[in-house]
């Protein structure tokens, strides 16, 4: 490589890093500023063989948005130093948030289970744990290619730094 091509390569990499940083900041800002909407729960990022990055972004964005909104509502209690308040306790309660609602598992209205119980089980967790998980998965969904490890992404690094400080 010549000196000029090295400079061009470094300039391109600097622009890519700047774009990645700007994208991370834009995502964080939109999560904090946007209005809360109903979140749709889902399985894991690879729950089906047709899961793609845009689907993962849609899947986790609403849950992150809802969790950040609820986290910001803790501000008055935290400023007052009241960690025993109902809202704070609910946010950290392991059974406080419905992550995946129970679904019926019958086929065309006919239960095929031997015990006759075709009602699935709901999955509950604290909003805090759901926020940690979905922020990591949403950040991971912004990977451009598979060569970069998820933990080296700017969005994942920012999320981990946030939770470490908390």
PDB file of C-alpha atoms in Angstrom:
ATOM      1  CA  UNK A   1       0.000   0.000   0.000  1.00  0.00           C
ATOM      2  CA  UNK A   2       1.187   3.487  -0.731  1.00  0.00           C
ATOM      3  CA  UNK A   3       1.135   6.340   1.757  1.00  0.00           C
ATOM      4  CA  UNK A   4      -1.849   7.962   0.013  1.00  0.00           C
ATOM      5  CA  UNK A   5      -3.894   4.745   0.033  1.00  0.00           C
ATOM      6  CA  UNK A   6      -3.056   4.301   3.726  1.00  0.00           C
ATOM      7  CA  UNK A   7      -4.340   7.815   4.414  1.00  0.00           C
ATOM      8  CA  UNK A   8      -7.505   7.122   2.423  1.00  0.00           C
ATOM      9  CA  UNK A   9      -8.062   3.888   4.360  1.00  0.00           C
ATOM     10  CA  UNK A  10      -7.596   5.682   7.703  1.00  0.00           C
ATOM     11  CA  UNK A  11      -9.972   8.446   6.593  1.00  0.00           C
ATOM     12  CA  UNK A  12     -12.622   5.881   5.638  1.00  0.00           C
ATOM     13  CA  UNK A  13     -12.236   4.079   8.964  1.00  0.00           C
ATOM     14  CA  UNK A  14     -12.477   7.394  10.856  1.00  0.00           C
ATOM     15  CA  UNK A  15     -15.708   8.213   9.004  1.00  0.00           C
ATOM     16  CA  UNK A  16     -17.127   4.764   9.779  1.00  0.00           C
ATOM     17  CA  UNK A  17     -16.303   5.173  13.473  1.00  0.00           C
ATOM     18  CA  UNK A  18     -17.907   8.623  13.487  1.00  0.00           C
ATOM     19  CA  UNK A  19     -21.041   7.233  11.836  1.00  0.00           C
ATOM     20  CA  UNK A  20     -21.202   4.359  14.331  1.00  0.00           C
ATOM     21  CA  UNK A  21     -20.869   6.797  17.230  1.00  0.00           C
ATOM     22  CA  UNK A  22     -23.515   9.098  15.766  1.00  0.00           C
ATOM     23  CA  UNK A  23     -25.867   6.164  15.217  1.00  0.00           C
ATOM     24  CA  UNK A  24     -25.384   5.020  18.817  1.00  0.00           C
ATOM     25  CA  UNK A  25     -26.114   8.514  20.103  1.00  0.00           C
ATOM     26  CA  UNK A  26     -29.206   8.775  17.894  1.00  0.00           C
ATOM     27  CA  UNK A  27     -30.533   5.457  19.164  1.00  0.00           C
ATOM     28  CA  UNK A  28     -29.947   6.393  22.786  1.00  0.00           C
ATOM     29  CA  UNK A  29     -31.613   9.783  22.285  1.00  0.00           C
ATOM     30  CA  UNK A  30     -34.618   8.297  20.526  1.00  0.00           C
ATOM     31  CA  UNK A  31     -35.052   5.733  23.292  1.00  0.00           C
ATOM     32  CA  UNK A  32     -35.069   8.383  25.992  1.00  0.00           C
ATOM     33  CA  UNK A  33     -37.165  11.010  24.190  1.00  0.00           C
ATOM     34  CA  UNK A  34     -39.781   8.908  22.411  1.00  0.00           C
ATOM     35  CA  UNK A  35     -43.243   8.139  23.725  1.00  0.00           C
ATOM     36  CA  UNK A  36     -43.874   4.723  25.267  1.00  0.00           C
ATOM     37  CA  UNK A  37     -45.888   2.237  23.262  1.00  0.00           C
ATOM     38  CA  UNK A  38     -47.164  -1.229  24.028  1.00  0.00           C
ATOM     39  CA  UNK A  39     -44.350  -3.740  23.791  1.00  0.00           C
ATOM     40  CA  UNK A  40     -44.777  -7.055  22.079  1.00  0.00           C
ATOM     41  CA  UNK A  41     -42.963  -9.885  23.765  1.00  0.00           C
ATOM     42  CA  UNK A  42     -41.114 -12.471  21.785  1.00  0.00           C
ATOM     43  CA  UNK A  43     -38.801 -15.419  21.971  1.00  0.00           C
ATOM     44  CA  UNK A  44     -35.068 -15.109  21.567  1.00  0.00           C
ATOM     45  CA  UNK A  45     -33.262 -13.360  18.732  1.00  0.00           C
ATOM     46  CA  UNK A  46     -32.878 -16.699  16.961  1.00  0.00           C
ATOM     47  CA  UNK A  47     -36.262 -18.153  17.855  1.00  0.00           C
ATOM     48  CA  UNK A  48     -36.988 -19.074  14.245  1.00  0.00           C
ATOM     49  CA  UNK A  49     -34.877 -19.896  11.264  1.00  0.00           C
ATOM     50  CA  UNK A  50     -36.184 -16.845   9.353  1.00  0.00           C
ATOM     51  CA  UNK A  51     -35.116 -14.265  11.951  1.00  0.00           C
ATOM     52  CA  UNK A  52     -33.326 -11.322  10.395  1.00  0.00           C
ATOM     53  CA  UNK A  53     -31.709  -8.180  11.761  1.00  0.00           C
ATOM     54  CA  UNK A  54     -34.676  -5.887  10.854  1.00  0.00           C
ATOM     55  CA  UNK A  55     -37.041  -8.284  12.599  1.00  0.00           C
ATOM     56  CA  UNK A  56     -34.816  -8.298  15.694  1.00  0.00           C
ATOM     57  CA  UNK A  57     -34.803  -4.493  15.678  1.00  0.00           C
ATOM     58  CA  UNK A  58     -38.610  -4.397  15.561  1.00  0.00           C
ATOM     59  CA  UNK A  59     -38.852  -7.133  18.165  1.00  0.00           C
ATOM     60  CA  UNK A  60     -36.703  -5.457  20.823  1.00  0.00           C
ATOM     61  CA  UNK A  61     -37.178  -1.745  20.171  1.00  0.00           C
ATOM     62  CA  UNK A  62     -40.622  -1.571  21.800  1.00  0.00           C
ATOM     63  CA  UNK A  63     -39.476  -3.456  24.879  1.00  0.00           C
ATOM     64  CA  UNK A  64     -36.420  -1.223  25.296  1.00  0.00           C
ATOM     65  CA  UNK A  65     -38.577   1.847  24.804  1.00  0.00           C
ATOM     66  CA  UNK A  66     -41.067   0.698  27.446  1.00  0.00           C
ATOM     67  CA  UNK A  67     -38.314  -0.209  29.933  1.00  0.00           C
ATOM     68  CA  UNK A  68     -36.512   3.134  29.494  1.00  0.00           C
ATOM     69  CA  UNK A  69     -39.809   4.968  29.982  1.00  0.00           C
ATOM     70  CA  UNK A  70     -40.490   3.074  33.217  1.00  0.00           C
ATOM     71  CA  UNK A  71     -36.890   3.623  34.333  1.00  0.00           C
ATOM     72  CA  UNK A  72     -37.258   7.383  33.839  1.00  0.00           C
ATOM     73  CA  UNK A  73     -40.422   7.316  35.940  1.00  0.00           C
ATOM     74  CA  UNK A  74     -38.280   6.148  38.872  1.00  0.00           C
ATOM     75  CA  UNK A  75     -36.522   9.536  38.939  1.00  0.00           C
ATOM     76  CA  UNK A  76     -38.693  11.254  41.614  1.00  0.00           C
ATOM     77  CA  UNK A  77     -38.352   8.314  44.002  1.00  0.00           C
ATOM     78  CA  UNK A  78     -34.595   8.084  43.443  1.00  0.00           C
ATOM     79  CA  UNK A  79     -34.123  11.835  43.968  1.00  0.00           C
ATOM     80  CA  UNK A  80     -36.159  11.584  47.172  1.00  0.00           C
ATOM     81  CA  UNK A  81     -34.031   8.589  48.226  1.00  0.00           C
ATOM     82  CA  UNK A  82     -37.112   6.379  48.634  1.00  0.00           C
ATOM     83  CA  UNK A  83     -36.175   2.909  47.394  1.00  0.00           C
ATOM     84  CA  UNK A  84     -39.088   1.308  49.256  1.00  0.00           C
ATOM     85  CA  UNK A  85     -41.770   2.951  47.108  1.00  0.00           C
ATOM     86  CA  UNK A  86     -44.251   0.779  45.261  1.00  0.00           C
ATOM     87  CA  UNK A  87     -43.096   1.840  41.797  1.00  0.00           C
ATOM     88  CA  UNK A  88     -39.421   1.153  42.564  1.00  0.00           C
ATOM     89  CA  UNK A  89     -40.269  -2.228  44.059  1.00  0.00           C
ATOM     90  CA  UNK A  90     -42.396  -3.158  41.048  1.00  0.00           C
ATOM     91  CA  UNK A  91     -39.616  -2.174  38.624  1.00  0.00           C
ATOM     92  CA  UNK A  92     -37.172  -4.574  40.297  1.00  0.00           C
ATOM     93  CA  UNK A  93     -39.718  -7.289  41.235  1.00  0.00           C
ATOM     94  CA  UNK A  94     -38.826 -10.619  39.523  1.00  0.00           C
ATOM     95  CA  UNK A  95     -42.519 -11.217  38.818  1.00  0.00           C
ATOM     96  CA  UNK A  96     -43.386  -7.579  38.098  1.00  0.00           C
ATOM     97  CA  UNK A  97     -43.429  -7.537  34.302  1.00  0.00           C
ATOM     98  CA  UNK A  98     -45.167  -9.852  31.895  1.00  0.00           C
ATOM     99  CA  UNK A  99     -42.559 -10.659  29.251  1.00  0.00           C
ATOM    100  CA  UNK A 100     -44.366 -13.325  27.232  1.00  0.00           C
ATOM    101  CA  UNK A 101     -48.101 -13.881  27.749  1.00  0.00           C
ATOM    102  CA  UNK A 102     -49.491 -17.400  27.998  1.00  0.00           C
ATOM    103  CA  UNK A 103     -50.802 -18.784  24.730  1.00  0.00           C
ATOM    104  CA  UNK A 104     -53.121 -21.659  24.033  1.00  0.00           C
ATOM    105  CA  UNK A 105     -51.380 -24.626  22.449  1.00  0.00           C
ATOM    106  CA  UNK A 106     -54.347 -26.409  20.937  1.00  0.00           C
ATOM    107  CA  UNK A 107     -54.745 -27.207  17.272  1.00  0.00           C
ATOM    108  CA  UNK A 108     -57.958 -25.899  15.692  1.00  0.00           C
ATOM    109  CA  UNK A 109     -59.565 -25.754  19.132  1.00  0.00           C
ATOM    110  CA  UNK A 110     -58.722 -29.387  19.954  1.00  0.00           C
ATOM    111  CA  UNK A 111     -56.308 -30.071  22.774  1.00  0.00           C
ATOM    112  CA  UNK A 112     -53.801 -32.767  21.817  1.00  0.00           C
ATOM    113  CA  UNK A 113     -52.015 -32.986  25.173  1.00  0.00           C
ATOM    114  CA  UNK A 114     -52.486 -36.157  27.225  1.00  0.00           C
ATOM    115  CA  UNK A 115     -53.167 -34.250  30.446  1.00  0.00           C
ATOM    116  CA  UNK A 116     -55.688 -31.957  28.692  1.00  0.00           C
ATOM    117  CA  UNK A 117     -53.813 -28.809  29.695  1.00  0.00           C
ATOM    118  CA  UNK A 118     -53.306 -26.802  26.523  1.00  0.00           C
ATOM    119  CA  UNK A 119     -52.744 -23.473  28.244  1.00  0.00           C
ATOM    120  CA  UNK A 120     -49.126 -22.348  27.928  1.00  0.00           C
ATOM    121  CA  UNK A 121     -47.264 -20.636  30.729  1.00  0.00           C
ATOM    122  CA  UNK A 122     -46.538 -16.952  30.856  1.00  0.00           C
ATOM    123  CA  UNK A 123     -43.006 -15.742  31.400  1.00  0.00           C
ATOM    124  CA  UNK A 124     -42.471 -12.998  33.967  1.00  0.00           C
ATOM    125  CA  UNK A 125     -39.349 -11.138  34.991  1.00  0.00           C
ATOM    126  CA  UNK A 126     -38.409  -7.789  36.457  1.00  0.00           C
ATOM    127  CA  UNK A 127     -38.511  -4.821  34.118  1.00  0.00           C
ATOM    128  CA  UNK A 128     -34.868  -4.223  35.136  1.00  0.00           C
ATOM    129  CA  UNK A 129     -33.737  -7.634  33.842  1.00  0.00           C
ATOM    130  CA  UNK A 130     -35.843  -7.251  30.710  1.00  0.00           C
ATOM    131  CA  UNK A 131     -34.279  -3.845  30.070  1.00  0.00           C
ATOM    132  CA  UNK A 132     -30.752  -5.266  30.418  1.00  0.00           C
ATOM    133  CA  UNK A 133     -31.492  -8.167  28.088  1.00  0.00           C
ATOM    134  CA  UNK A 134     -33.342  -6.256  25.403  1.00  0.00           C
ATOM    135  CA  UNK A 135     -30.851  -3.362  25.331  1.00  0.00           C
ATOM    136  CA  UNK A 136     -28.057  -5.869  24.697  1.00  0.00           C
ATOM    137  CA  UNK A 137     -30.048  -7.694  22.005  1.00  0.00           C
ATOM    138  CA  UNK A 138     -31.167  -4.467  20.317  1.00  0.00           C
ATOM    139  CA  UNK A 139     -27.590  -3.198  20.289  1.00  0.00           C
ATOM    140  CA  UNK A 140     -26.464  -6.514  18.844  1.00  0.00           C
ATOM    141  CA  UNK A 141     -29.075  -6.204  16.083  1.00  0.00           C
ATOM    142  CA  UNK A 142     -27.153  -3.232  14.674  1.00  0.00           C
ATOM    143  CA  UNK A 143     -24.186  -5.380  13.694  1.00  0.00           C
ATOM    144  CA  UNK A 144     -23.156  -4.783  10.107  1.00  0.00           C
ATOM    145  CA  UNK A 145     -21.423  -8.124   9.649  1.00  0.00           C
ATOM    146  CA  UNK A 146     -20.625 -11.259  11.610  1.00  0.00           C
ATOM    147  CA  UNK A 147     -16.886 -10.595  11.908  1.00  0.00           C
ATOM    148  CA  UNK A 148     -17.162  -8.126  14.794  1.00  0.00           C
ATOM    149  CA  UNK A 149     -17.971  -9.630  18.184  1.00  0.00           C
ATOM    150  CA  UNK A 150     -21.198  -8.317  19.756  1.00  0.00           C
ATOM    151  CA  UNK A 151     -19.370  -7.097  22.857  1.00  0.00           C
ATOM    152  CA  UNK A 152     -17.209  -4.786  20.699  1.00  0.00           C
ATOM    153  CA  UNK A 153     -20.161  -2.878  19.224  1.00  0.00           C
ATOM    154  CA  UNK A 154     -20.517   0.753  20.367  1.00  0.00           C
ATOM    155  CA  UNK A 155     -24.188   0.270  21.288  1.00  0.00           C
ATOM    156  CA  UNK A 156     -23.474  -2.841  23.363  1.00  0.00           C
ATOM    157  CA  UNK A 157     -20.505  -1.155  25.053  1.00  0.00           C
ATOM    158  CA  UNK A 158     -22.704   1.850  25.938  1.00  0.00           C
ATOM    159  CA  UNK A 159     -25.440  -0.402  27.345  1.00  0.00           C
ATOM    160  CA  UNK A 160     -22.959  -2.404  29.428  1.00  0.00           C
ATOM    161  CA  UNK A 161     -21.363   0.799  30.762  1.00  0.00           C
ATOM    162  CA  UNK A 162     -24.813   2.085  31.752  1.00  0.00           C
ATOM    163  CA  UNK A 163     -25.689  -1.082  33.651  1.00  0.00           C
ATOM    164  CA  UNK A 164     -22.268  -1.275  35.286  1.00  0.00           C
ATOM    165  CA  UNK A 165     -22.701   2.270  36.610  1.00  0.00           C
ATOM    166  CA  UNK A 166     -26.142   1.422  37.923  1.00  0.00           C
TER     167      UNK A 166
END
